[in-house]
mmCIF file of N, CA, C and O in Angstrom:
data_model
loop_
_atom_site.group_PDB
_atom_site.id
_atom_site.type_symbol
_atom_site.label_atom_id
_atom_site.label_comp_id
_atom_site.label_asym_id
_atom_site.label_seq_id
_atom_site.Cartn_x
_atom_site.Cartn_y
_atom_site.Cartn_z
ATOM 1 N N MET A 239 36.033 -14.961 30.840
ATOM 2 C CA MET A 239 35.464 -14.614 29.577
ATOM 3 C C MET A 239 34.404 -13.534 29.794
ATOM 4 O O MET A 239 33.485 -13.698 30.583
ATOM 5 N N PRO A 240 34.483 -12.418 29.067
ATOM 6 C CA PRO A 240 33.499 -11.353 29.255
ATOM 7 C C PRO A 240 32.153 -11.753 28.645
ATOM 8 O O PRO A 240 32.090 -12.384 27.606
ATOM 9 N N THR A 241 31.097 -11.349 29.295
ATOM 10 C CA THR A 241 29.756 -11.657 28.778
ATOM 11 C C THR A 241 29.263 -10.472 27.955
ATOM 12 O O THR A 241 29.527 -9.328 28.275
ATOM 13 N N SER A 242 28.557 -10.787 26.948
ATOM 14 C CA SER A 242 28.024 -9.758 26.057
ATOM 15 C C SER A 242 26.737 -9.196 26.632
ATOM 16 O O SER A 242 25.992 -9.875 27.339
ATOM 17 N N SER A 243 26.474 -7.934 26.333
ATOM 18 C CA SER A 243 25.232 -7.324 26.798
ATOM 19 C C SER A 243 24.035 -7.834 25.998
ATOM 20 O O SER A 243 22.903 -7.609 26.375
ATOM 21 N N PHE A 244 24.300 -8.524 24.910
ATOM 22 C CA PHE A 244 23.235 -9.077 24.090
ATOM 23 C C PHE A 244 22.978 -10.547 24.390
ATOM 24 O O PHE A 244 22.346 -11.235 23.632
ATOM 25 N N SER A 245 23.473 -11.058 25.497
ATOM 26 C CA SER A 245 23.305 -12.465 25.817
ATOM 27 C C SER A 245 21.861 -12.802 26.147
ATOM 28 O O SER A 245 21.453 -13.943 26.065
ATOM 29 N N SER A 246 21.055 -11.819 26.505
ATOM 30 C CA SER A 246 19.652 -12.088 26.825
ATOM 31 C C SER A 246 18.750 -11.755 25.636
ATOM 32 O O SER A 246 17.611 -11.372 25.813
ATOM 33 N N TYR A 247 19.271 -11.922 24.450
ATOM 34 C CA TYR A 247 18.522 -11.648 23.218
ATOM 35 C C TYR A 247 17.381 -12.651 23.083
ATOM 36 O O TYR A 247 17.565 -13.845 23.250
ATOM 37 N N ILE A 248 16.185 -12.174 22.773
ATOM 38 C CA ILE A 248 15.020 -13.034 22.615
ATOM 39 C C ILE A 248 14.723 -13.170 21.133
ATOM 40 O O ILE A 248 14.603 -12.182 20.420
ATOM 41 N N HIS A 249 14.591 -14.397 20.681
ATOM 42 C CA HIS A 249 14.280 -14.661 19.277
ATOM 43 C C HIS A 249 12.772 -14.762 19.133
ATOM 44 O O HIS A 249 12.116 -15.534 19.810
ATOM 45 N N ILE A 250 12.199 -13.970 18.228
ATOM 46 C CA ILE A 250 10.765 -14.001 17.960
ATOM 47 C C ILE A 250 10.547 -14.861 16.727
ATOM 48 O O ILE A 250 11.106 -14.606 15.669
ATOM 49 N N SER A 251 9.739 -15.858 16.893
ATOM 50 C CA SER A 251 9.491 -16.802 15.806
ATOM 51 C C SER A 251 8.535 -16.203 14.791
ATOM 52 O O SER A 251 7.611 -15.467 15.134
ATOM 53 N N SER A 252 8.750 -16.542 13.526
ATOM 54 C CA SER A 252 7.853 -16.080 12.471
ATOM 55 C C SER A 252 6.698 -17.048 12.261
ATOM 56 O O SER A 252 5.927 -16.908 11.341
ATOM 57 N N ASN A 253 6.585 -18.076 13.102
ATOM 58 C CA ASN A 253 5.518 -19.060 12.974
ATOM 59 C C ASN A 253 4.277 -18.664 13.764
ATOM 60 O O ASN A 253 3.443 -19.490 14.059
ATOM 61 N N LEU A 254 4.164 -17.399 14.102
ATOM 62 C CA LEU A 254 2.998 -16.930 14.827
ATOM 63 C C LEU A 254 1.787 -16.955 13.906
ATOM 64 O O LEU A 254 1.906 -16.765 12.700
ATOM 65 N N PRO A 255 0.587 -17.190 14.452
ATOM 66 C CA PRO A 255 -0.604 -17.206 13.590
ATOM 67 C C PRO A 255 -0.855 -15.831 12.996
ATOM 68 O O PRO A 255 -0.724 -14.813 13.665
ATOM 69 N N LYS A 256 -1.216 -15.815 11.736
ATOM 70 C CA LYS A 256 -1.461 -14.556 11.039
ATOM 71 C C LYS A 256 -2.928 -14.186 11.197
ATOM 72 O O LYS A 256 -3.810 -15.013 11.034
ATOM 73 N N LYS A 257 -3.170 -12.917 11.480
ATOM 74 C CA LYS A 257 -4.537 -12.439 11.647
ATOM 75 C C LYS A 257 -5.101 -12.031 10.297
ATOM 76 O O LYS A 257 -4.396 -11.503 9.451
ATOM 77 N N SER A 258 -6.374 -12.263 10.135
ATOM 78 C CA SER A 258 -7.059 -11.859 8.918
ATOM 79 C C SER A 258 -7.315 -10.354 8.958
ATOM 80 O O SER A 258 -7.521 -9.778 10.014
ATOM 81 N N LEU A 259 -7.287 -9.713 7.797
ATOM 82 C CA LEU A 259 -7.530 -8.284 7.733
ATOM 83 C C LEU A 259 -9.012 -7.937 7.774
ATOM 84 O O LEU A 259 -9.377 -6.813 8.043
ATOM 85 N N THR A 260 -9.878 -8.914 7.495
ATOM 86 C CA THR A 260 -11.307 -8.648 7.557
ATOM 87 C C THR A 260 -11.813 -8.984 8.947
ATOM 88 O O THR A 260 -11.456 -10.011 9.510
ATOM 89 N N PRO A 261 -12.638 -8.137 9.530
ATOM 90 C CA PRO A 261 -13.135 -8.407 10.868
ATOM 91 C C PRO A 261 -14.085 -9.596 10.879
ATOM 92 O O PRO A 261 -14.824 -9.833 9.927
ATOM 93 N N LYS A 262 -14.050 -10.374 11.991
ATOM 94 C CA LYS A 262 -14.920 -11.540 12.109
ATOM 95 C C LYS A 262 -16.341 -11.130 12.447
ATOM 96 O O LYS A 262 -17.282 -11.830 12.124
ATOM 97 N N ASN A 263 -16.502 -9.994 13.081
ATOM 98 C CA ASN A 263 -17.820 -9.514 13.448
ATOM 99 C C ASN A 263 -18.494 -8.921 12.211
ATOM 100 O O ASN A 263 -18.001 -7.962 11.629
ATOM 101 N N PRO A 264 -19.641 -9.481 11.768
ATOM 102 C CA PRO A 264 -20.279 -8.981 10.543
ATOM 103 C C PRO A 264 -20.731 -7.529 10.637
ATOM 104 O O PRO A 264 -20.852 -6.857 9.627
ATOM 105 N N SER A 265 -20.975 -7.030 11.839
ATOM 106 C CA SER A 265 -21.418 -5.646 11.948
ATOM 107 C C SER A 265 -20.285 -4.664 11.688
ATOM 108 O O SER A 265 -20.525 -3.498 11.435
ATOM 109 N N LEU A 266 -19.025 -5.120 11.726
ATOM 110 C CA LEU A 266 -17.882 -4.252 11.480
ATOM 111 C C LEU A 266 -17.439 -4.266 10.022
ATOM 112 O O LEU A 266 -16.624 -3.464 9.617
ATOM 113 N N ARG A 267 -17.960 -5.190 9.233
ATOM 114 C CA ARG A 267 -17.581 -5.281 7.825
ATOM 115 C C ARG A 267 -18.235 -4.160 7.040
ATOM 116 O O ARG A 267 -19.347 -3.744 7.348
ATOM 117 N N PRO A 268 -17.558 -3.657 6.000
ATOM 118 C CA PRO A 268 -18.175 -2.608 5.184
ATOM 119 C C PRO A 268 -19.383 -3.161 4.435
ATOM 120 O O PRO A 268 -19.353 -4.267 3.923
ATOM 121 N N MET A 269 -20.439 -2.370 4.384
ATOM 122 C CA MET A 269 -21.664 -2.797 3.713
ATOM 123 C C MET A 269 -21.748 -2.174 2.327
ATOM 124 O O MET A 269 -21.255 -1.083 2.099
ATOM 125 N N LYS A 270 -22.386 -2.882 1.421
ATOM 126 C CA LYS A 270 -22.627 -2.331 0.097
ATOM 127 C C LYS A 270 -23.777 -1.346 0.195
ATOM 128 O O LYS A 270 -24.774 -1.620 0.848
ATOM 129 N N PRO A 271 -23.651 -0.182 -0.441
ATOM 130 C CA PRO A 271 -24.748 0.776 -0.375
ATOM 131 C C PRO A 271 -25.975 0.244 -1.114
ATOM 132 O O PRO A 271 -25.862 -0.372 -2.157
ATOM 133 N N SER A 272 -27.146 0.463 -0.538
ATOM 134 C CA SER A 272 -28.368 0.035 -1.202
ATOM 135 C C SER A 272 -29.455 1.065 -0.954
ATOM 136 O O SER A 272 -29.376 1.852 -0.022
ATOM 137 N N ASN A 273 -30.459 1.049 -1.808
ATOM 138 C CA ASN A 273 -31.567 1.968 -1.622
ATOM 139 C C ASN A 273 -32.686 1.272 -0.859
ATOM 140 O O ASN A 273 -32.528 0.155 -0.382
ATOM 141 N N SER A 274 -33.851 1.892 -0.744
ATOM 142 C CA SER A 274 -34.917 1.378 0.120
ATOM 143 C C SER A 274 -35.488 0.043 -0.340
ATOM 144 O O SER A 274 -35.960 -0.735 0.476
ATOM 145 N N ASN A 275 -35.464 -0.266 -1.640
ATOM 146 C CA ASN A 275 -36.029 -1.534 -2.093
ATOM 147 C C ASN A 275 -34.994 -2.650 -2.153
ATOM 148 O O ASN A 275 -35.271 -3.716 -2.663
ATOM 149 N N GLY A 276 -33.781 -2.419 -1.644
ATOM 150 C CA GLY A 276 -32.763 -3.458 -1.574
ATOM 151 C C GLY A 276 -31.859 -3.536 -2.784
ATOM 152 O O GLY A 276 -31.023 -4.416 -2.871
ATOM 153 N N ALA A 277 -32.019 -2.665 -3.756
ATOM 154 C CA ALA A 277 -31.157 -2.670 -4.934
ATOM 155 C C ALA A 277 -29.774 -2.161 -4.552
ATOM 156 O O ALA A 277 -29.631 -1.251 -3.750
ATOM 157 N N VAL A 278 -28.749 -2.774 -5.083
ATOM 158 C CA VAL A 278 -27.375 -2.436 -4.744
ATOM 159 C C VAL A 278 -26.873 -1.318 -5.645
ATOM 160 O O VAL A 278 -27.038 -1.368 -6.860
ATOM 161 N N ALA A 279 -26.261 -0.290 -5.026
ATOM 162 C CA ALA A 279 -25.688 0.818 -5.791
ATOM 163 C C ALA A 279 -24.208 0.547 -6.019
ATOM 164 O O ALA A 279 -23.518 0.065 -5.136
ATOM 165 N N LYS A 280 -23.721 0.856 -7.196
ATOM 166 C CA LYS A 280 -22.335 0.609 -7.558
ATOM 167 C C LYS A 280 -21.712 1.919 -8.022
ATOM 168 O O LYS A 280 -22.322 2.654 -8.784
ATOM 169 N N LYS A 281 -20.493 2.207 -7.537
ATOM 170 C CA LYS A 281 -19.797 3.417 -7.963
ATOM 171 C C LYS A 281 -18.872 3.076 -9.117
ATOM 172 O O LYS A 281 -18.165 2.093 -9.091
ATOM 173 N N GLU A 282 -18.894 3.925 -10.124
ATOM 174 C CA GLU A 282 -18.032 3.733 -11.282
ATOM 175 C C GLU A 282 -17.201 4.991 -11.481
ATOM 176 O O GLU A 282 -17.745 6.098 -11.471
ATOM 177 N N LYS A 283 -15.892 4.826 -11.640
ATOM 178 C CA LYS A 283 -15.008 5.972 -11.842
ATOM 179 C C LYS A 283 -14.715 6.140 -13.324
ATOM 180 O O LYS A 283 -14.391 5.185 -14.010
ATOM 181 N N VAL A 284 -14.847 7.371 -13.775
ATOM 182 C CA VAL A 284 -14.505 7.720 -15.150
ATOM 183 C C VAL A 284 -13.340 8.697 -15.080
ATOM 184 O O VAL A 284 -13.439 9.740 -14.443
ATOM 185 N N VAL A 285 -12.212 8.338 -15.683
ATOM 186 C CA VAL A 285 -11.017 9.178 -15.658
ATOM 187 C C VAL A 285 -10.846 9.812 -17.031
ATOM 188 O O VAL A 285 -10.863 9.120 -18.049
ATOM 189 N N ARG A 286 -10.695 11.135 -17.038
ATOM 190 C CA ARG A 286 -10.446 11.866 -18.282
ATOM 191 C C ARG A 286 -9.174 12.678 -18.121
ATOM 192 O O ARG A 286 -8.882 13.191 -17.041
ATOM 193 N N TYR A 287 -8.428 12.796 -19.193
ATOM 194 C CA TYR A 287 -7.205 13.587 -19.195
ATOM 195 C C TYR A 287 -7.439 14.819 -20.054
ATOM 196 O O TYR A 287 -7.768 14.716 -21.227
ATOM 197 N N ARG A 288 -7.273 15.974 -19.460
ATOM 198 C CA ARG A 288 -7.582 17.245 -20.120
ATOM 199 C C ARG A 288 -6.327 17.905 -20.674
ATOM 200 O O ARG A 288 -5.457 17.241 -21.191
ATOM 201 N N GLU A 289 -6.202 19.222 -20.506
ATOM 202 C CA GLU A 289 -5.143 20.000 -21.140
ATOM 203 C C GLU A 289 -3.742 19.557 -20.685
ATOM 204 O O GLU A 289 -3.556 19.101 -19.581
ATOM 205 N N CYS A 290 -2.787 19.748 -21.592
ATOM 206 C CA CYS A 290 -1.400 19.371 -21.338
ATOM 207 C C CYS A 290 -0.728 20.441 -20.475
ATOM 208 O O CYS A 290 -0.885 21.631 -20.721
ATOM 209 N N ARG A 291 0.010 19.990 -19.482
ATOM 210 C CA ARG A 291 0.698 20.910 -18.579
ATOM 211 C C ARG A 291 2.219 20.814 -18.694
ATOM 212 O O ARG A 291 2.935 21.280 -17.822
ATOM 213 N N LYS A 292 2.702 20.218 -19.754
ATOM 214 C CA LYS A 292 4.149 20.065 -19.920
ATOM 215 C C LYS A 292 4.779 21.429 -20.181
ATOM 216 O O LYS A 292 4.387 22.152 -21.086
ATOM 217 N N ASN A 293 5.788 21.751 -19.365
ATOM 218 C CA ASN A 293 6.495 23.019 -19.489
ATOM 219 C C ASN A 293 7.658 22.828 -20.460
ATOM 220 O O ASN A 293 8.663 22.209 -20.128
ATOM 221 N N HIS A 294 7.532 23.376 -21.645
ATOM 222 C CA HIS A 294 8.567 23.207 -22.671
ATOM 223 C C HIS A 294 9.751 24.152 -22.464
ATOM 224 O O HIS A 294 10.801 23.960 -23.076
ATOM 225 N N ALA A 295 9.602 25.178 -21.644
ATOM 226 C CA ALA A 295 10.673 26.153 -21.438
ATOM 227 C C ALA A 295 11.331 25.990 -20.065
ATOM 228 O O ALA A 295 11.976 26.910 -19.573
ATOM 229 N N ALA A 296 11.195 24.818 -19.448
ATOM 230 C CA ALA A 296 11.757 24.616 -18.116
ATOM 231 C C ALA A 296 13.282 24.643 -18.123
ATOM 232 O O ALA A 296 13.895 25.066 -17.140
ATOM 233 N N ILE A 297 13.909 24.257 -19.211
ATOM 234 C CA ILE A 297 15.373 24.225 -19.297
ATOM 235 C C ILE A 297 15.962 25.630 -19.203
ATOM 236 O O ILE A 297 16.989 25.839 -18.558
ATOM 237 N N ILE A 298 15.290 26.600 -19.774
ATOM 238 C CA ILE A 298 15.821 27.968 -19.750
ATOM 239 C C ILE A 298 15.212 28.808 -18.623
ATOM 240 O O ILE A 298 15.448 30.002 -18.540
ATOM 241 N N GLY A 299 14.402 28.157 -17.755
ATOM 242 C CA GLY A 299 13.845 28.860 -16.611
ATOM 243 C C GLY A 299 12.550 29.589 -16.871
ATOM 244 O O GLY A 299 12.106 30.383 -16.059
ATOM 245 N N GLY A 300 11.906 29.314 -17.972
ATOM 246 C CA GLY A 300 10.648 29.974 -18.297
ATOM 247 C C GLY A 300 9.464 29.041 -18.139
ATOM 248 O O GLY A 300 9.575 27.960 -17.569
ATOM 249 N N TYR A 301 8.336 29.482 -18.649
ATOM 250 C CA TYR A 301 7.124 28.664 -18.610
ATOM 251 C C TYR A 301 6.391 28.824 -19.940
ATOM 252 O O TYR A 301 5.989 29.928 -20.311
ATOM 253 N N ALA A 302 6.234 27.708 -20.656
ATOM 254 C CA ALA A 302 5.521 27.726 -21.933
ATOM 255 C C ALA A 302 4.872 26.368 -22.150
ATOM 256 O O ALA A 302 5.524 25.325 -22.044
ATOM 257 N N VAL A 303 3.571 26.371 -22.411
ATOM 258 C CA VAL A 303 2.850 25.143 -22.727
ATOM 259 C C VAL A 303 2.470 25.162 -24.197
ATOM 260 O O VAL A 303 2.439 26.211 -24.832
ATOM 261 N N ASP A 304 2.190 23.986 -24.755
ATOM 262 C CA ASP A 304 1.950 23.911 -26.199
ATOM 263 C C ASP A 304 0.496 24.141 -26.596
ATOM 264 O O ASP A 304 0.199 24.294 -27.763
ATOM 265 N N GLY A 305 -0.437 24.174 -25.658
ATOM 266 C CA GLY A 305 -1.827 24.468 -25.987
ATOM 267 C C GLY A 305 -2.663 23.254 -26.317
ATOM 268 O O GLY A 305 -3.796 23.398 -26.769
ATOM 269 N N CYS A 306 -2.152 22.051 -26.093
ATOM 270 C CA CYS A 306 -2.933 20.832 -26.321
ATOM 271 C C CYS A 306 -4.090 20.814 -25.326
ATOM 272 O O CYS A 306 -3.892 20.908 -24.132
ATOM 273 N N ARG A 307 -5.315 20.742 -25.812
ATOM 274 C CA ARG A 307 -6.497 20.887 -24.966
ATOM 275 C C ARG A 307 -6.984 19.582 -24.345
ATOM 276 O O ARG A 307 -7.636 19.590 -23.327
ATOM 277 N N GLU A 308 -6.715 18.434 -24.964
ATOM 278 C CA GLU A 308 -7.204 17.169 -24.433
ATOM 279 C C GLU A 308 -6.319 16.028 -24.904
ATOM 280 O O GLU A 308 -5.810 16.036 -26.019
ATOM 281 N N PHE A 309 -6.140 15.035 -24.046
ATOM 282 C CA PHE A 309 -5.319 13.870 -24.371
ATOM 283 C C PHE A 309 -6.053 12.973 -25.359
ATOM 284 O O PHE A 309 -7.228 12.649 -25.181
ATOM 285 N N MET A 310 -5.347 12.598 -26.425
ATOM 286 C CA MET A 310 -5.854 11.631 -27.392
ATOM 287 C C MET A 310 -4.819 10.531 -27.508
ATOM 288 O O MET A 310 -3.650 10.809 -27.848
ATOM 289 N N ALA A 311 -5.196 9.315 -27.207
ATOM 290 C CA ALA A 311 -4.262 8.192 -27.247
ATOM 291 C C ALA A 311 -3.785 7.943 -28.669
ATOM 292 O O ALA A 311 -4.561 7.997 -29.623
ATOM 293 N N ALA A 312 -2.488 7.665 -28.804
ATOM 294 C CA ALA A 312 -1.900 7.440 -30.125
ATOM 295 C C ALA A 312 -2.014 5.996 -30.577
ATOM 296 O O ALA A 312 -1.707 5.689 -31.726
ATOM 297 N N GLY A 313 -2.460 5.096 -29.693
ATOM 298 C CA GLY A 313 -2.561 3.684 -30.065
ATOM 299 C C GLY A 313 -3.687 2.983 -29.336
ATOM 300 O O GLY A 313 -4.476 3.595 -28.616
ATOM 301 N N GLU A 314 -3.753 1.669 -29.529
ATOM 302 C CA GLU A 314 -4.788 0.841 -28.911
ATOM 303 C C GLU A 314 -4.563 0.728 -27.407
ATOM 304 O O GLU A 314 -3.441 0.826 -26.931
ATOM 305 N N GLU A 315 -5.648 0.517 -26.654
ATOM 306 C CA GLU A 315 -5.573 0.332 -25.206
ATOM 307 C C GLU A 315 -4.751 -0.918 -24.890
ATOM 308 O O GLU A 315 -4.921 -1.955 -25.508
ATOM 309 N N GLY A 316 -3.844 -0.798 -23.944
ATOM 310 C CA GLY A 316 -2.987 -1.912 -23.560
ATOM 311 C C GLY A 316 -1.617 -1.879 -24.214
ATOM 312 O O GLY A 316 -0.741 -2.665 -23.859
ATOM 313 N N THR A 317 -1.391 -1.008 -25.165
ATOM 314 C CA THR A 317 -0.080 -0.890 -25.795
ATOM 315 C C THR A 317 0.648 0.319 -25.213
ATOM 316 O O THR A 317 0.048 1.156 -24.547
ATOM 317 N N SER A 318 1.939 0.410 -25.467
ATOM 318 C CA SER A 318 2.705 1.552 -24.969
ATOM 319 C C SER A 318 2.327 2.844 -25.690
ATOM 320 O O SER A 318 2.466 3.933 -25.149
ATOM 321 N N ALA A 319 1.807 2.730 -26.894
ATOM 322 C CA ALA A 319 1.386 3.911 -27.642
ATOM 323 C C ALA A 319 0.121 4.535 -27.059
ATOM 324 O O ALA A 319 -0.169 5.697 -27.314
ATOM 325 N N ALA A 320 -0.620 3.793 -26.255
ATOM 326 C CA ALA A 320 -1.838 4.323 -25.635
ATOM 327 C C ALA A 320 -1.513 5.357 -24.569
ATOM 328 O O ALA A 320 -2.377 6.141 -24.191
ATOM 329 N N LEU A 321 -0.289 5.391 -24.084
ATOM 330 C CA LEU A 321 0.129 6.374 -23.085
ATOM 331 C C LEU A 321 0.732 7.617 -23.714
ATOM 332 O O LEU A 321 1.086 8.564 -23.026
ATOM 333 N N GLN A 322 0.851 7.640 -25.031
ATOM 334 C CA GLN A 322 1.418 8.770 -25.775
ATOM 335 C C GLN A 322 0.281 9.583 -26.384
ATOM 336 O O GLN A 322 -0.647 9.032 -26.954
ATOM 337 N N CYS A 323 0.349 10.912 -26.272
ATOM 338 C CA CYS A 323 -0.679 11.785 -26.830
ATOM 339 C C CYS A 323 -0.442 11.960 -28.334
ATOM 340 O O CYS A 323 0.672 12.263 -28.761
ATOM 341 N N ALA A 324 -1.496 11.770 -29.120
ATOM 342 C CA ALA A 324 -1.377 11.910 -30.568
ATOM 343 C C ALA A 324 -1.263 13.375 -30.985
ATOM 344 O O ALA A 324 -0.676 13.684 -32.014
ATOM 345 N N ALA A 325 -1.783 14.298 -30.183
ATOM 346 C CA ALA A 325 -1.766 15.713 -30.547
ATOM 347 C C ALA A 325 -0.432 16.376 -30.235
ATOM 348 O O ALA A 325 0.126 17.094 -31.059
ATOM 349 N N CYS A 326 0.096 16.161 -29.025
ATOM 350 C CA CYS A 326 1.319 16.881 -28.634
ATOM 351 C C CYS A 326 2.529 15.965 -28.435
ATOM 352 O O CYS A 326 3.610 16.445 -28.106
ATOM 353 N N ASN A 327 2.358 14.659 -28.596
ATOM 354 C CA ASN A 327 3.434 13.670 -28.537
ATOM 355 C C ASN A 327 4.111 13.596 -27.161
ATOM 356 O O ASN A 327 5.283 13.291 -27.073
ATOM 357 N N CYS A 328 3.391 13.897 -26.095
ATOM 358 C CA CYS A 328 3.968 13.762 -24.755
ATOM 359 C C CYS A 328 3.264 12.631 -24.017
ATOM 360 O O CYS A 328 2.286 12.069 -24.497
ATOM 361 N N HIS A 329 3.771 12.265 -22.839
ATOM 362 C CA HIS A 329 3.198 11.188 -22.044
ATOM 363 C C HIS A 329 1.891 11.643 -21.402
ATOM 364 O O HIS A 329 1.678 12.827 -21.138
ATOM 365 N N ARG A 330 1.013 10.699 -21.124
ATOM 366 C CA ARG A 330 -0.293 10.980 -20.536
ATOM 367 C C ARG A 330 -0.186 11.646 -19.165
ATOM 368 O O ARG A 330 -1.063 12.404 -18.768
ATOM 369 N N SER A 331 0.896 11.403 -18.427
ATOM 370 C CA SER A 331 1.041 11.962 -17.083
ATOM 371 C C SER A 331 1.193 13.480 -17.085
ATOM 372 O O SER A 331 1.017 14.110 -16.051
ATOM 373 N N PHE A 332 1.511 14.092 -18.225
ATOM 374 C CA PHE A 332 1.614 15.550 -18.310
ATOM 375 C C PHE A 332 0.242 16.222 -18.418
ATOM 376 O O PHE A 332 0.117 17.418 -18.231
ATOM 377 N N HIS A 333 -0.786 15.449 -18.714
ATOM 378 C CA HIS A 333 -2.126 16.000 -18.877
ATOM 379 C C HIS A 333 -2.866 16.025 -17.548
ATOM 380 O O HIS A 333 -2.680 15.153 -16.703
ATOM 381 N N LYS A 334 -3.710 17.037 -17.370
ATOM 382 C CA LYS A 334 -4.498 17.192 -16.143
ATOM 383 C C LYS A 334 -5.484 16.034 -16.031
ATOM 384 O O LYS A 334 -6.243 15.759 -16.960
ATOM 385 N N ARG A 335 -5.456 15.347 -14.874
ATOM 386 C CA ARG A 335 -6.303 14.180 -14.655
ATOM 387 C C ARG A 335 -7.558 14.602 -13.889
ATOM 388 O O ARG A 335 -7.476 15.212 -12.836
ATOM 389 N N GLU A 336 -8.729 14.235 -14.413
ATOM 390 C CA GLU A 336 -10.000 14.517 -13.760
ATOM 391 C C GLU A 336 -10.728 13.198 -13.542
ATOM 392 O O GLU A 336 -10.898 12.412 -14.468
ATOM 393 N N VAL A 337 -11.156 12.963 -12.290
ATOM 394 C CA VAL A 337 -11.873 11.744 -11.945
ATOM 395 C C VAL A 337 -13.314 12.110 -11.642
ATOM 396 O O VAL A 337 -13.589 12.957 -10.804
ATOM 397 N N GLU A 338 -14.228 11.475 -12.343
ATOM 398 C CA GLU A 338 -15.649 11.666 -12.112
ATOM 399 C C GLU A 338 -16.213 10.351 -11.592
ATOM 400 O O GLU A 338 -15.972 9.301 -12.162
ATOM 401 N N THR A 339 -16.938 10.413 -10.479
ATOM 402 C CA THR A 339 -17.567 9.208 -9.942
ATOM 403 C C THR A 339 -19.058 9.256 -10.225
ATOM 404 O O THR A 339 -19.717 10.261 -10.013
ATOM 405 N N GLU A 340 -19.547 8.161 -10.725
ATOM 406 C CA GLU A 340 -20.970 8.024 -11.019
ATOM 407 C C GLU A 340 -21.528 6.904 -10.160
ATOM 408 O O GLU A 340 -20.899 5.867 -9.993
ATOM 409 N N VAL A 341 -22.704 7.109 -9.589
ATOM 410 C CA VAL A 341 -23.357 6.068 -8.804
ATOM 411 C C VAL A 341 -24.421 5.432 -9.686
ATOM 412 O O VAL A 341 -25.330 6.097 -10.167
ATOM 413 N N ILE A 342 -24.271 4.148 -9.887
ATOM 414 C CA ILE A 342 -25.193 3.400 -10.721
ATOM 415 C C ILE A 342 -25.994 2.481 -9.801
ATOM 416 O O ILE A 342 -25.429 1.716 -9.033
ATOM 417 N N VAL A 343 -27.315 2.573 -9.860
ATOM 418 C CA VAL A 343 -28.171 1.734 -9.023
ATOM 419 C C VAL A 343 -28.678 0.571 -9.873
ATOM 420 O O VAL A 343 -29.298 0.776 -10.908
ATOM 421 N N CYS A 344 -28.379 -0.629 -9.394
ATOM 422 C CA CYS A 344 -28.845 -1.828 -10.071
ATOM 423 C C CYS A 344 -30.235 -2.154 -9.528
ATOM 424 O O CYS A 344 -30.400 -2.469 -8.363
ATOM 425 N N ASP A 345 -31.258 -2.056 -10.366
ATOM 426 C CA ASP A 345 -32.623 -2.354 -9.938
ATOM 427 C C ASP A 345 -32.960 -3.792 -10.330
ATOM 428 O O ASP A 345 -33.806 -4.047 -11.176
ATOM 429 N N CYS A 346 -32.268 -4.725 -9.697
ATOM 430 C CA CYS A 346 -32.465 -6.146 -9.979
ATOM 431 C C CYS A 346 -33.638 -6.646 -9.148
ATOM 432 O O CYS A 346 -33.621 -6.573 -7.929
ATOM 433 N N SER A 347 -34.652 -7.142 -9.776
ATOM 434 C CA SER A 347 -35.832 -7.628 -9.062
ATOM 435 C C SER A 347 -35.861 -9.138 -8.954
ATOM 436 O O SER A 347 -36.847 -9.714 -8.567
ATOM 437 N N SER A 348 -34.754 -9.817 -9.328
ATOM 438 C CA SER A 348 -34.715 -11.270 -9.241
ATOM 439 C C SER A 348 -34.497 -11.700 -7.793
ATOM 440 O O SER A 348 -33.757 -11.072 -7.040
ATOM 441 N N ASN A 349 -35.117 -12.752 -7.377
ATOM 442 C CA ASN A 349 -34.997 -13.281 -6.017
ATOM 443 C C ASN A 349 -34.120 -14.510 -6.021
ATOM 444 O O ASN A 349 -34.583 -15.629 -5.876
ATOM 445 N N SER A 350 -32.843 -14.343 -6.228
ATOM 446 C CA SER A 350 -31.954 -15.501 -6.265
ATOM 447 C C SER A 350 -31.019 -15.489 -5.082
ATOM 448 O O SER A 350 -30.787 -14.552 -4.428
#
């Protein structure tokens, strides 16, 4: 009977202990930014959608935009209409996305 070249196949068990993604050493953990008096700073992202970049003449090989200057949601937040622009009737992804980060310092003087 011929022997297979895969006869020395090693099976790796999936019951191996799983490692945590956070380091156990506290000095390696990411720290929250704080100022000199111990107040914690928090970053807040503000996303705005500006002018529409949808190319309406792409089918014929040209380039033409409709001139919509800013995204205005057509419905309430959380609905599918909130992703539709009320001015140009296109999806929000066609509008230029601008992310602004603001650093907010919490000056909490409570000792809890």
